[in-house]
Coordinates of C-alpha atoms in Angstrom, one line a residue:
Chain A
X17 CA 179.6 45.6 -47.2
X18 CA 178.5 47.9 -44.3
X19 CA 179.0 51.5 -44.9
X20 CA 180.6 52.9 -41.8
X21 CA 180.4 56.4 -43.0
X22 CA 176.6 56.4 -43.3
X23 CA 175.0 59.4 -41.7
X24 CA 171.3 59.9 -42.4
X25 CA 170.1 63.4 -43.2
X26 CA 166.8 65.1 -43.6
X27 CA 166.9 65.2 -47.4
X28 CA 167.5 61.4 -47.5
X29 CA 164.4 60.9 -45.3
X30 CA 162.4 63.0 -47.7
X31 CA 163.7 61.0 -50.7
X32 CA 163.1 57.7 -49.0
X33 CA 159.5 58.6 -48.3
X34 CA 159.0 59.7 -51.9
X35 CA 160.8 56.8 -53.6
X36 CA 163.3 54.3 -52.1
X37 CA 165.0 54.1 -55.5
X38 CA 165.8 57.8 -55.4
X39 CA 167.2 57.4 -51.9
X40 CA 169.3 54.4 -53.1
X41 CA 170.8 56.5 -55.9
X42 CA 171.6 59.3 -53.5
X43 CA 173.2 56.8 -51.0
X44 CA 175.4 55.7 -53.9
X45 CA 176.6 59.3 -54.4
X46 CA 174.8 59.6 -57.7
X47 CA 173.4 63.1 -58.1
X48 CA 171.7 64.7 -61.1
X49 CA 172.6 68.0 -62.5
X50 CA 169.0 69.3 -62.3
X51 CA 169.0 68.2 -58.7
X52 CA 172.0 70.4 -57.8
X53 CA 170.4 73.2 -59.9
X54 CA 167.2 72.9 -57.8
X55 CA 169.2 72.8 -54.6
X56 CA 171.1 76.0 -55.6
X57 CA 167.8 77.6 -56.4
X58 CA 166.4 76.7 -53.1
X59 CA 169.4 78.2 -51.2
X60 CA 169.1 81.3 -53.3
X61 CA 165.4 81.6 -52.6
X62 CA 166.1 81.2 -48.9
X63 CA 168.9 83.8 -48.8
X64 CA 167.0 86.3 -50.9
X65 CA 163.6 85.9 -49.2
X66 CA 164.4 86.0 -45.5
X67 CA 166.2 88.1 -43.0
X68 CA 169.7 87.1 -42.0
X69 CA 168.9 87.2 -38.2
X70 CA 168.0 83.5 -38.2
X71 CA 170.8 80.9 -38.2
X72 CA 171.8 78.0 -40.2
X73 CA 172.1 75.1 -37.8
X74 CA 173.7 71.7 -37.9
X75 CA 172.5 69.1 -35.5
X76 CA 173.8 65.7 -34.9
X77 CA 172.1 62.9 -33.0
X78 CA 171.8 59.2 -32.8
X79 CA 168.8 57.0 -33.7
X80 CA 167.7 54.5 -31.0
X81 CA 169.5 51.8 -33.0
X82 CA 172.7 53.9 -32.9
X83 CA 172.6 55.1 -36.5
X84 CA 174.2 58.6 -36.7
X85 CA 171.8 61.3 -37.8
X86 CA 172.6 64.7 -39.1
X87 CA 170.3 67.7 -39.8
X88 CA 171.3 70.8 -41.8
X89 CA 168.6 73.3 -41.1
X90 CA 168.1 76.3 -43.4
X91 CA 167.1 78.7 -40.6
X92 CA 166.3 78.3 -37.0
X93 CA 164.6 80.9 -34.9
X94 CA 166.0 79.9 -31.5
X95 CA 164.0 82.5 -29.6
X96 CA 160.6 81.3 -30.7
X97 CA 161.8 77.7 -31.1
X98 CA 160.9 77.3 -34.8
X99 CA 162.9 75.4 -37.5
X100 CA 162.3 76.7 -41.0
X101 CA 162.7 74.9 -44.2
X102 CA 162.3 76.8 -47.5
X103 CA 160.8 75.1 -50.5
X104 CA 160.0 76.2 -54.1
X105 CA 156.7 74.5 -54.5
X106 CA 154.3 72.1 -52.9
X107 CA 154.7 69.1 -55.2
X108 CA 156.3 66.9 -52.6
X109 CA 154.6 68.4 -49.5
X110 CA 154.6 65.2 -47.6
X111 CA 158.3 64.6 -48.0
X112 CA 158.9 68.2 -46.9
X113 CA 156.9 67.7 -43.7
X114 CA 158.8 64.5 -42.9
X115 CA 162.1 66.3 -43.5
X116 CA 161.1 68.9 -40.9
X117 CA 159.8 66.3 -38.5
X118 CA 163.1 64.5 -38.8
X119 CA 164.9 67.7 -37.7
X120 CA 162.5 68.2 -34.8
X121 CA 163.1 64.6 -33.9
X122 CA 166.9 65.2 -33.7
X123 CA 166.3 68.0 -31.2
X124 CA 164.0 65.7 -29.3
X125 CA 166.6 63.0 -29.3
X126 CA 169.1 65.4 -27.9
X127 CA 166.6 66.7 -25.3
X128 CA 166.7 70.2 -26.7
X129 CA 163.6 72.4 -26.1
X130 CA 162.8 76.1 -25.9
X131 CA 164.0 78.0 -22.8
X132 CA 160.5 77.5 -21.3
X133 CA 160.6 73.8 -21.9
X134 CA 158.2 73.8 -24.9
X135 CA 159.4 71.6 -27.7
X136 CA 160.4 73.2 -31.0
X137 CA 158.0 73.3 -33.9
X138 CA 158.6 73.6 -37.6
X139 CA 157.5 75.8 -40.4
X140 CA 157.6 75.2 -44.2
X141 CA 158.1 78.4 -46.1
X142 CA 157.0 78.7 -49.7
X143 CA 158.2 82.3 -50.6
X144 CA 157.2 82.0 -54.2
X145 CA 153.6 81.0 -53.2
X146 CA 153.7 83.4 -50.2
X147 CA 152.5 80.6 -48.0
X148 CA 153.7 78.9 -44.8
X149 CA 152.7 75.7 -43.1
X150 CA 153.3 74.8 -39.5
X151 CA 154.6 71.3 -38.8
X152 CA 154.7 69.5 -35.5
X153 CA 156.3 66.4 -34.2
X154 CA 153.7 64.1 -32.6
X155 CA 154.4 61.0 -30.6
X156 CA 153.2 58.7 -33.4
X157 CA 155.9 60.1 -35.7
X158 CA 158.8 58.8 -33.5
X159 CA 158.2 55.2 -34.5
X160 CA 157.7 56.1 -38.1
X161 CA 161.0 57.9 -38.3
X162 CA 162.8 55.1 -36.4
X163 CA 161.4 52.6 -39.0
X164 CA 162.5 54.9 -41.9
X165 CA 166.1 55.2 -40.5
X166 CA 166.3 51.4 -40.2
X167 CA 165.0 51.0 -43.7
X168 CA 167.6 53.5 -45.1
X169 CA 170.4 51.7 -43.2
X170 CA 169.6 48.5 -44.9
X171 CA 169.1 50.3 -48.2
X172 CA 172.6 51.5 -47.9
X173 CA 174.0 48.0 -48.0
X174 CA 171.7 46.7 -50.7
X175 CA 173.6 45.8 -53.8
X176 CA 171.0 46.6 -56.4
X177 CA 168.6 49.5 -56.6
X178 CA 164.9 49.1 -55.5
X179 CA 162.4 48.9 -58.4
X180 CA 161.0 52.1 -60.0
X181 CA 157.7 53.3 -58.6
X182 CA 154.6 51.7 -60.0
X183 CA 152.9 55.1 -60.2
X184 CA 154.9 56.4 -63.1
X185 CA 153.2 59.9 -63.1
X186 CA 154.9 60.5 -59.8
X187 CA 158.3 60.4 -61.6
X188 CA 157.5 63.1 -64.1
X189 CA 158.7 65.8 -61.8
X190 CA 161.7 63.9 -60.4
X191 CA 165.2 65.0 -61.4
X192 CA 166.2 61.3 -61.6
X193 CA 163.5 60.5 -64.2
X194 CA 165.9 60.2 -67.0
X195 CA 168.2 58.0 -65.0
X196 CA 165.4 55.5 -64.3
X197 CA 163.5 55.6 -67.6
X198 CA 165.8 57.2 -70.2
Chain B
X11 CA 170.7 77.3 -70.8
X12 CA 174.2 76.1 -71.6
X13 CA 175.4 75.4 -75.1
X14 CA 178.7 74.6 -76.8
X15 CA 180.7 77.5 -78.2
X16 CA 182.9 77.0 -81.2
X17 CA 185.9 79.2 -81.7
X18 CA 187.3 79.3 -85.2
X19 CA 189.2 82.5 -84.9
X20 CA 192.7 82.6 -83.5
X21 CA 193.6 84.9 -80.7
X22 CA 193.6 85.0 -76.9
X23 CA 190.8 83.5 -74.8
X24 CA 190.7 85.0 -71.4
X25 CA 188.8 85.4 -68.2
X26 CA 187.6 89.0 -68.0
X27 CA 185.3 90.3 -65.3
X28 CA 184.3 86.8 -64.4
X29 CA 183.2 86.0 -67.9
X30 CA 184.9 85.0 -71.2
X31 CA 186.4 87.3 -73.8
X32 CA 188.0 86.4 -77.1
X33 CA 190.6 88.8 -78.4
X34 CA 190.9 88.0 -82.1
X35 CA 194.0 88.2 -84.2
X36 CA 193.8 88.8 -87.9
X37 CA 197.2 87.6 -89.1
X38 CA 198.0 84.3 -90.9
X39 CA 198.1 81.2 -88.8
X40 CA 201.2 79.1 -89.1
X41 CA 201.1 75.3 -88.9
X42 CA 201.5 74.1 -85.3
X43 CA 204.3 71.7 -86.2
X44 CA 206.6 73.9 -88.3
X45 CA 210.2 73.2 -87.1
X46 CA 211.2 76.8 -86.6
X47 CA 208.2 77.5 -84.5
X48 CA 209.1 79.3 -81.3
X49 CA 205.8 78.7 -79.5
X50 CA 204.7 82.3 -79.6
X51 CA 201.3 83.2 -81.2
X52 CA 201.3 83.4 -85.0
X53 CA 200.0 86.9 -84.7
X54 CA 199.0 89.3 -81.9
X55 CA 195.5 90.4 -81.0
X56 CA 194.5 93.5 -83.0
X57 CA 191.9 94.9 -80.6
X58 CA 188.8 93.1 -81.9
X59 CA 187.2 91.6 -78.8
X60 CA 184.1 89.5 -78.2
X61 CA 182.8 88.8 -74.7
X62 CA 180.3 86.0 -74.2
X63 CA 178.3 85.0 -71.1
X64 CA 180.0 82.2 -69.1
X65 CA 176.6 81.1 -67.8
X66 CA 175.6 80.1 -71.3
X67 CA 178.7 78.1 -72.1
X68 CA 178.4 74.3 -71.8
X69 CA 181.8 73.6 -73.4
X70 CA 184.3 75.1 -75.7
X71 CA 185.6 73.8 -79.1
X72 CA 188.8 75.5 -80.1
X73 CA 189.7 75.2 -83.7
X74 CA 191.8 78.3 -84.0
X75 CA 195.2 79.0 -82.6
X76 CA 194.2 80.0 -79.1
X77 CA 196.4 81.4 -76.4
X78 CA 195.3 80.7 -72.8
X79 CA 196.6 81.1 -69.4
X80 CA 196.2 79.5 -66.0
X81 CA 193.6 82.1 -64.8
X82 CA 191.4 80.9 -67.6
X83 CA 192.0 77.3 -66.8
X84 CA 191.1 77.8 -63.2
X85 CA 188.0 79.7 -64.2
X86 CA 186.8 77.0 -66.6
X87 CA 187.4 74.5 -63.9
X88 CA 185.3 76.4 -61.4
X89 CA 182.5 76.8 -64.0
X90 CA 182.7 73.1 -65.0
X91 CA 183.3 73.9 -68.7
X92 CA 185.3 71.4 -70.6
X93 CA 187.4 72.6 -73.6
X94 CA 188.4 70.6 -76.6
X95 CA 191.4 71.6 -78.6
X96 CA 192.0 70.8 -82.3
X97 CA 195.3 71.3 -84.1
X98 CA 196.1 73.2 -87.3
X99 CA 194.8 70.4 -89.4
X100 CA 191.6 70.0 -87.5
X101 CA 192.7 66.8 -85.7
X102 CA 191.5 66.5 -82.1
X103 CA 194.5 67.2 -79.9
X104 CA 193.4 67.5 -76.3
X105 CA 190.7 68.0 -73.7
X106 CA 190.7 70.3 -70.7
X107 CA 188.6 68.2 -68.4
X108 CA 187.6 70.1 -65.2
X109 CA 187.4 68.4 -61.9
X110 CA 184.6 66.0 -61.8
X111 CA 181.9 67.0 -59.4
X112 CA 179.4 64.2 -59.9
X113 CA 181.6 61.2 -59.5
X114 CA 180.4 58.4 -57.3
X115 CA 183.0 56.2 -55.7
X116 CA 180.7 53.2 -55.7
X117 CA 179.8 53.5 -59.3
X118 CA 183.5 53.8 -60.3
X119 CA 184.2 50.6 -58.5
X120 CA 181.3 48.9 -60.3
X121 CA 182.7 50.2 -63.6
X122 CA 186.2 48.8 -62.9
X123 CA 184.6 45.6 -61.8
X124 CA 182.8 45.3 -65.1
X125 CA 186.0 45.9 -66.9
X126 CA 188.0 43.4 -64.9
X127 CA 185.5 40.6 -65.1
X128 CA 185.9 39.1 -68.7
X129 CA 182.3 37.9 -68.8
X130 CA 180.8 41.2 -67.7
X131 CA 183.1 43.2 -69.9
X132 CA 182.2 41.1 -73.0
X133 CA 178.5 41.6 -72.3
X134 CA 178.9 45.3 -72.5
X135 CA 181.3 45.3 -75.4
X136 CA 178.8 43.2 -77.4
X137 CA 176.0 45.6 -76.6
X138 CA 178.1 48.5 -78.1
X139 CA 178.9 46.6 -81.2
X140 CA 175.4 45.2 -81.6
X141 CA 173.9 48.7 -81.4
X142 CA 176.5 50.1 -83.7
X143 CA 175.7 47.5 -86.3
X144 CA 172.0 48.0 -85.9
X145 CA 172.3 51.7 -86.6
X146 CA 174.6 51.1 -89.6
X147 CA 171.8 48.8 -90.8
X148 CA 169.3 51.6 -90.4
X149 CA 171.4 53.9 -92.5
X150 CA 171.8 51.3 -95.2
X151 CA 168.1 50.6 -95.2
X152 CA 167.4 54.3 -95.5
X153 CA 169.2 54.5 -98.8
X154 CA 168.6 51.0 -100.2
X155 CA 165.1 51.7 -101.7
X156 CA 166.6 54.4 -104.0
X157 CA 169.2 52.1 -105.4
X158 CA 169.1 50.1 -108.6
X159 CA 170.9 47.3 -110.4
X160 CA 174.4 46.4 -109.2
X161 CA 174.2 48.9 -106.4
X162 CA 171.0 47.4 -105.1
X163 CA 172.5 43.9 -105.2
X164 CA 175.7 44.9 -103.5
X165 CA 173.8 46.6 -100.8
X166 CA 171.6 43.6 -100.3
X167 CA 174.6 41.4 -99.9
X168 CA 176.2 43.7 -97.4
X169 CA 172.9 43.9 -95.4
X170 CA 172.7 40.1 -95.3
X171 CA 176.3 39.9 -94.1
X172 CA 175.5 42.5 -91.5
X173 CA 172.4 40.8 -90.2
X174 CA 174.2 37.5 -90.1
X175 CA 177.1 38.9 -88.1
X176 CA 174.9 40.8 -85.8
X177 CA 172.9 37.6 -85.2
X178 CA 176.1 35.8 -84.4
X179 CA 177.3 38.3 -81.8
X180 CA 176.0 36.3 -78.8
X181 CA 178.4 33.5 -79.8
X182 CA 181.4 35.7 -79.8
X183 CA 183.8 34.9 -77.0
X184 CA 186.3 37.6 -77.0
X185 CA 186.7 41.3 -77.6
X186 CA 189.2 41.0 -80.4
X187 CA 186.8 39.0 -82.6
X188 CA 184.1 41.6 -81.7
X189 CA 186.3 44.4 -83.0
X190 CA 187.1 42.4 -86.1
X191 CA 183.5 41.9 -86.9
X192 CA 182.7 45.5 -86.5
X193 CA 185.7 46.5 -88.7
X194 CA 184.7 44.0 -91.4
X195 CA 181.2 45.3 -91.6
X196 CA 182.4 48.9 -91.5
X197 CA 184.7 48.2 -94.5
X198 CA 181.8 46.8 -96.5
X199 CA 179.6 49.6 -95.4
X200 CA 182.1 52.2 -96.6
X201 CA 182.2 50.5 -100.0
X202 CA 178.5 51.3 -100.4
X203 CA 179.0 55.0 -99.8
X204 CA 179.5 55.8 -103.5
X205 CA 176.0 54.4 -104.1
X206 CA 174.5 56.4 -101.3
X207 CA 176.2 59.6 -102.5
X208 CA 175.0 59.1 -106.1
X209 CA 177.1 59.1 -109.3
X210 CA 177.8 62.8 -109.5
X211 CA 179.1 63.3 -105.9
X212 CA 180.8 59.9 -105.9
X213 CA 182.8 60.7 -109.0
X214 CA 184.3 63.7 -107.2
X215 CA 184.8 62.0 -103.9
X216 CA 185.9 58.4 -104.3
X217 CA 185.8 56.0 -101.4
X218 CA 188.2 53.0 -101.4
X219 CA 188.8 52.3 -97.9
X220 CA 189.2 53.9 -94.5
X221 CA 192.6 55.4 -94.0
X222 CA 193.2 57.4 -90.9
X223 CA 196.7 58.6 -90.3
X224 CA 196.7 60.7 -92.3
X225 CA 193.3 60.7 -94.0
X226 CA 194.0 59.8 -97.6
X227 CA 191.2 61.5 -99.4
X228 CA 188.2 63.8 -98.9
X229 CA 185.8 61.2 -97.5
X230 CA 188.4 60.0 -95.1
X231 CA 189.1 63.6 -94.0
X232 CA 185.3 64.0 -93.3
X233 CA 185.1 60.8 -91.4
X234 CA 188.1 61.6 -89.2
X235 CA 186.8 65.1 -88.5
X236 CA 183.3 63.9 -87.8
X237 CA 184.6 61.1 -85.5
X238 CA 186.6 63.7 -83.5
X239 CA 183.5 65.8 -83.0
X240 CA 181.5 62.8 -82.0
X241 CA 184.2 61.7 -79.5
X242 CA 184.3 65.1 -77.9
X243 CA 180.5 65.5 -77.9
X244 CA 180.2 62.2 -76.0
X245 CA 183.0 63.2 -73.6
X246 CA 181.1 66.3 -72.7
X247 CA 177.9 64.3 -72.0
X248 CA 179.8 61.8 -69.9
X249 CA 181.2 64.7 -67.9
X250 CA 177.6 65.6 -66.8
X251 CA 177.1 62.1 -65.3
X252 CA 178.7 60.1 -62.5
X253 CA 180.5 57.8 -65.0
X254 CA 184.3 57.6 -65.1
X255 CA 185.2 58.4 -68.7
X256 CA 188.5 56.5 -68.6
X257 CA 187.1 53.0 -68.0
X258 CA 185.8 51.5 -71.2
X259 CA 184.6 48.0 -72.2
X260 CA 184.9 47.6 -75.9
X261 CA 188.0 49.7 -76.2
X262 CA 191.1 49.5 -74.0
X263 CA 191.7 52.2 -71.4
X264 CA 194.8 53.2 -73.4
X265 CA 193.1 53.7 -76.7
X266 CA 192.4 57.3 -75.8
X267 CA 192.3 59.0 -72.5
X268 CA 188.5 59.0 -72.3
X269 CA 188.0 55.5 -73.8
X270 CA 184.5 55.2 -72.6
X271 CA 183.6 57.9 -75.1
X272 CA 184.9 55.7 -77.9
X273 CA 182.6 52.9 -76.8
X274 CA 179.5 55.1 -76.8
X275 CA 180.5 57.0 -79.9
X276 CA 180.4 53.7 -81.9
X277 CA 176.6 53.7 -81.5
X278 CA 176.1 57.3 -82.6
X279 CA 178.5 57.6 -85.5
X280 CA 176.1 56.2 -88.1
X281 CA 173.4 58.6 -87.0
X282 CA 175.5 61.7 -86.3
X283 CA 178.7 61.5 -88.4
X284 CA 177.9 59.4 -91.4
X285 CA 174.5 61.0 -92.1
X286 CA 176.0 64.4 -91.7
X287 CA 178.6 63.6 -94.3
X288 CA 176.0 62.4 -96.8
X289 CA 173.9 65.4 -96.3
X290 CA 176.7 67.9 -96.6
X291 CA 178.1 66.4 -99.8
X292 CA 174.7 65.8 -101.4
X293 CA 173.6 69.3 -100.9
X294 CA 177.0 70.6 -102.1
X295 CA 177.4 72.6 -98.9
X296 CA 180.8 71.0 -98.7
X297 CA 182.6 70.6 -102.0
X298 CA 186.1 70.1 -103.5
X299 CA 187.2 73.6 -102.6
X300 CA 186.8 72.8 -98.9
X301 CA 189.8 70.5 -98.8
X302 CA 193.5 71.0 -98.5
X303 CA 196.4 68.6 -98.9
X304 CA 199.2 68.7 -96.4
X305 CA 202.1 66.2 -96.0
X306 CA 200.4 63.5 -97.9
X307 CA 197.1 63.8 -96.1
X308 CA 193.8 65.4 -97.0
X309 CA 192.1 67.8 -94.5
X310 CA 189.0 70.0 -94.3
X311 CA 189.9 73.6 -94.8
X312 CA 188.9 76.2 -92.2
X313 CA 185.8 77.1 -94.1
X314 CA 184.9 73.4 -94.5
X315 CA 185.3 72.8 -90.8
X316 CA 183.0 75.7 -90.0
X317 CA 180.3 74.4 -92.3
X318 CA 180.6 70.9 -90.8
X319 CA 180.5 72.2 -87.3
X320 CA 177.5 74.4 -87.9
X321 CA 175.6 71.4 -89.4
X322 CA 176.8 69.2 -86.5
X323 CA 175.5 71.7 -83.9
X324 CA 172.1 71.8 -85.7
X325 CA 172.0 68.0 -86.0
X326 CA 172.6 67.5 -82.3
X327 CA 169.5 69.6 -81.5
X328 CA 167.2 67.7 -83.7
X329 CA 164.6 65.9 -81.7
X330 CA 162.7 62.6 -81.7
X331 CA 159.9 61.4 -79.5
X332 CA 161.1 59.2 -76.7
X333 CA 158.4 56.7 -75.7
X334 CA 159.4 55.8 -72.2
X335 CA 159.9 59.5 -71.2
X336 CA 157.0 60.6 -73.4
X337 CA 158.7 63.7 -74.5
X338 CA 160.9 65.0 -77.3
X339 CA 164.6 64.3 -76.8
X340 CA 167.4 65.9 -78.8
X341 CA 170.0 63.7 -80.5
X342 CA 172.5 65.1 -78.0
X343 CA 170.3 64.2 -75.1
X344 CA 170.1 60.7 -76.4
X345 CA 173.9 60.4 -75.7
X346 CA 173.2 61.4 -72.1
X347 CA 170.5 58.9 -71.8
X348 CA 172.9 56.3 -73.1
X349 CA 175.1 57.2 -70.1
X350 CA 172.2 56.7 -67.8
X351 CA 171.4 53.4 -69.3
X352 CA 175.0 52.3 -68.6
X353 CA 174.7 53.5 -65.0
X354 CA 171.6 51.4 -64.6
X355 CA 173.4 48.4 -66.0
X356 CA 176.4 48.9 -63.8
X357 CA 174.2 49.1 -60.8
X358 CA 171.9 46.2 -61.6
X359 CA 173.3 44.1 -64.6
X360 CA 170.6 41.4 -64.3
X361 CA 167.6 43.7 -63.8
X362 CA 168.6 46.5 -66.1
X363 CA 170.7 44.8 -68.8
X364 CA 172.1 47.4 -71.1
X365 CA 171.0 47.5 -74.7
X366 CA 172.6 50.2 -76.9
X367 CA 170.4 52.7 -78.7
X368 CA 168.5 51.3 -81.7
X369 CA 167.4 54.1 -83.9
X370 CA 163.6 53.8 -83.8
X371 CA 162.7 56.6 -86.3
Chain C
X29 CA 163.7 77.4 -72.5
X30 CA 162.7 80.9 -71.4
X31 CA 164.4 83.7 -73.3
X32 CA 165.0 87.1 -71.7
X33 CA 165.5 90.6 -73.0
X34 CA 166.8 92.7 -70.2
X35 CA 167.2 96.5 -70.0
X36 CA 168.5 98.7 -67.2
X37 CA 168.7 102.3 -66.4
X38 CA 171.0 102.8 -63.4
X39 CA 173.1 105.6 -62.0
X40 CA 176.4 106.3 -63.8
X41 CA 178.3 105.1 -60.7
X42 CA 176.9 101.6 -60.9
X43 CA 176.7 101.2 -64.7
X44 CA 180.1 99.5 -64.8
X45 CA 179.2 96.9 -62.2
X46 CA 175.8 96.3 -63.7
X47 CA 177.3 95.8 -67.1
X48 CA 179.8 93.2 -65.8
X49 CA 177.1 91.4 -64.0
X50 CA 174.8 91.2 -67.0
X51 CA 177.6 90.1 -69.3
X52 CA 178.1 87.0 -67.2
X53 CA 174.6 85.8 -67.9
X54 CA 173.4 87.3 -71.1
X55 CA 174.6 88.6 -74.5
X56 CA 175.3 92.2 -74.8
X57 CA 173.2 93.7 -77.6
X58 CA 173.8 97.4 -77.2
X59 CA 174.1 99.9 -74.4
X60 CA 172.1 98.6 -71.4
X61 CA 170.3 95.9 -73.5
X62 CA 170.9 92.2 -73.2
X63 CA 169.4 89.0 -74.5
X64 CA 169.7 85.3 -73.9
X65 CA 168.3 82.0 -72.5
X66 CA 168.4 81.4 -68.8
X67 CA 167.3 78.5 -66.7
X68 CA 165.1 79.4 -63.7
X69 CA 167.9 79.2 -61.3
X70 CA 170.2 81.3 -63.5
X71 CA 167.5 83.9 -63.8
X72 CA 166.9 83.9 -60.0
X73 CA 170.7 84.4 -59.4
X74 CA 170.9 87.2 -61.9
X75 CA 167.8 88.9 -60.4
X76 CA 169.2 88.6 -56.8
X77 CA 172.6 89.9 -57.8
X78 CA 171.1 92.8 -59.7
X79 CA 168.8 93.6 -56.8
X80 CA 171.7 93.8 -54.4
X81 CA 173.5 96.2 -56.7
X82 CA 170.6 98.6 -57.2
X83 CA 170.0 101.8 -55.3
X84 CA 167.8 104.9 -55.4
X85 CA 166.0 105.3 -58.7
X86 CA 167.9 102.5 -60.5
X87 CA 165.6 100.3 -62.6
X88 CA 166.0 96.9 -64.3
X89 CA 163.3 95.3 -66.5
X90 CA 163.2 91.7 -67.7
X91 CA 161.0 90.7 -70.6
X92 CA 160.4 87.0 -70.5
X93 CA 159.5 85.1 -73.6
X94 CA 158.6 81.5 -73.6
X95 CA 161.2 80.6 -76.2
X96 CA 163.6 82.4 -78.5
X97 CA 161.4 81.4 -81.4
X98 CA 158.9 84.0 -80.3
X99 CA 161.3 86.8 -80.9
X100 CA 161.1 88.7 -84.2
X101 CA 164.1 90.9 -84.3
X102 CA 164.0 93.9 -86.5
X103 CA 167.2 95.7 -86.3
X104 CA 168.2 99.0 -87.9
X105 CA 171.8 100.2 -88.3
X106 CA 174.8 98.4 -87.0
X107 CA 174.5 95.3 -84.9
X108 CA 176.9 95.9 -82.1
X109 CA 176.6 92.7 -80.1
X110 CA 177.8 89.2 -81.2
X111 CA 175.0 86.6 -80.6
X112 CA 176.6 83.7 -82.4
X113 CA 178.2 80.7 -80.7
X114 CA 180.5 80.4 -83.7
X115 CA 183.3 82.9 -83.1

């Protein structure tokens, strides 16, 4: 059964890179309470920590294989060409970076750059840690994102969930832990 | 942190300044079913008012005569707070079940698929009965060493029958037989209760057989009340997951509105309801004065319900160590984990075959 | 679960709104004093909302305890608030 309504977003890319099983649950529309709590906290953090001058932005694009992609960006500073993503802590740093690279890729796919032609860049904000990290989209990332999108598309039509991660310690912080191991 | 709130007073529950307020009444409560009742509150609020923080409310259990309006219902819906209503006699009467925000269409289809396919349905139904019997066995084994003479022998015989029936479950080919097996074991199990309770308590509270509508004596009253609490506690856990509470496997969707709760409750009754009853009677916390007779039935009095519910609430927060999660988990959380296990089974029946909770402590 | 004791001292003009806000999250103990358990996100929302209400020399203090068990309550006189979940 092919899901016609599949639209791949940044959070799903992050999930997939962390744990394909988590992405599968999410594709099935299964959410965890703590997850929604954490998302609410993230939004609150973003709203309370930063000026309102930056804009929420929603971008749509298409992957090279035609899969519809969508990005909901916390804040975008259009003047300086920076996409921001606010996070609580650095526990899933790599997933956060890929989420942002995914958004940058959407702009790239749509041919959007700064007024002076320079491509957009990304910034991860950790207000609780008072830290930021710059994220760039390099040519080698395109192929990786393309592969991830293809993998998620086939995950979406997979009947049964992928196995749990072999590195169990990784799951201790995941909001889906009880669903997988309870 | 959200927790259940239990309202024993009568009065008006309302939304006030975006939180909840209970305006209590002090008059006598009239039976809900008296023929001359006009549907107005038995008595009016007399000014006593308690506000409590909505952010701390997981669910509401309304045992008093509570007046509500649509503003409150809308508010509880927005806040995702289910409310359980009990009638004058303490019988469960209704649930206010807010819009489900965690539902997953695909999972619901899987659930219906497992109900409609006789083989798949039977697999799950068996798992519920198997776990229920296992936990009954645990309760029996807990009391068995303290018994002597005839009591010991009778218990031993019941245990043997139970183990034999539990062992024969894989051969069962239909739900009806499954239900009958469970009923038969439960009847024999109830006959042992006087032994578990001890001579002194048992002489005051005889147990012949299970009689529900209406409960015929004190023990039946306690079982009925405890089972209602168990049912609603499971409903409120299911609500926090993507499961559809109306599609069950052992029970029929028509047995109760949230029939899945009946399935899961079977597993937890020995641990939560039966042991609560033994404890409350043995300590004398509940005694003869906590029962009332109405219309040929026996019911817990207001004071008795309150004692039961307080103990119930404490019991739910007791914890055990969960090996796979390597952390302490409360009894109530175990119900949630049971829902998750069911979701795993529905998503991957071959790889994650459901086995009901076996008390391991 | 973190347990909070919150006290505030705000201008008369804003006392009413502050009271309503705190009543949604915590149990009222006595004038301008509240207690209760909050998750991180609940605490964060309360903090944000309180912050938006505050002006001038208003002040709010949260005492955070790791768990309610660490609270030894010694109370003199009449207990005004209702902390029970059995009402």
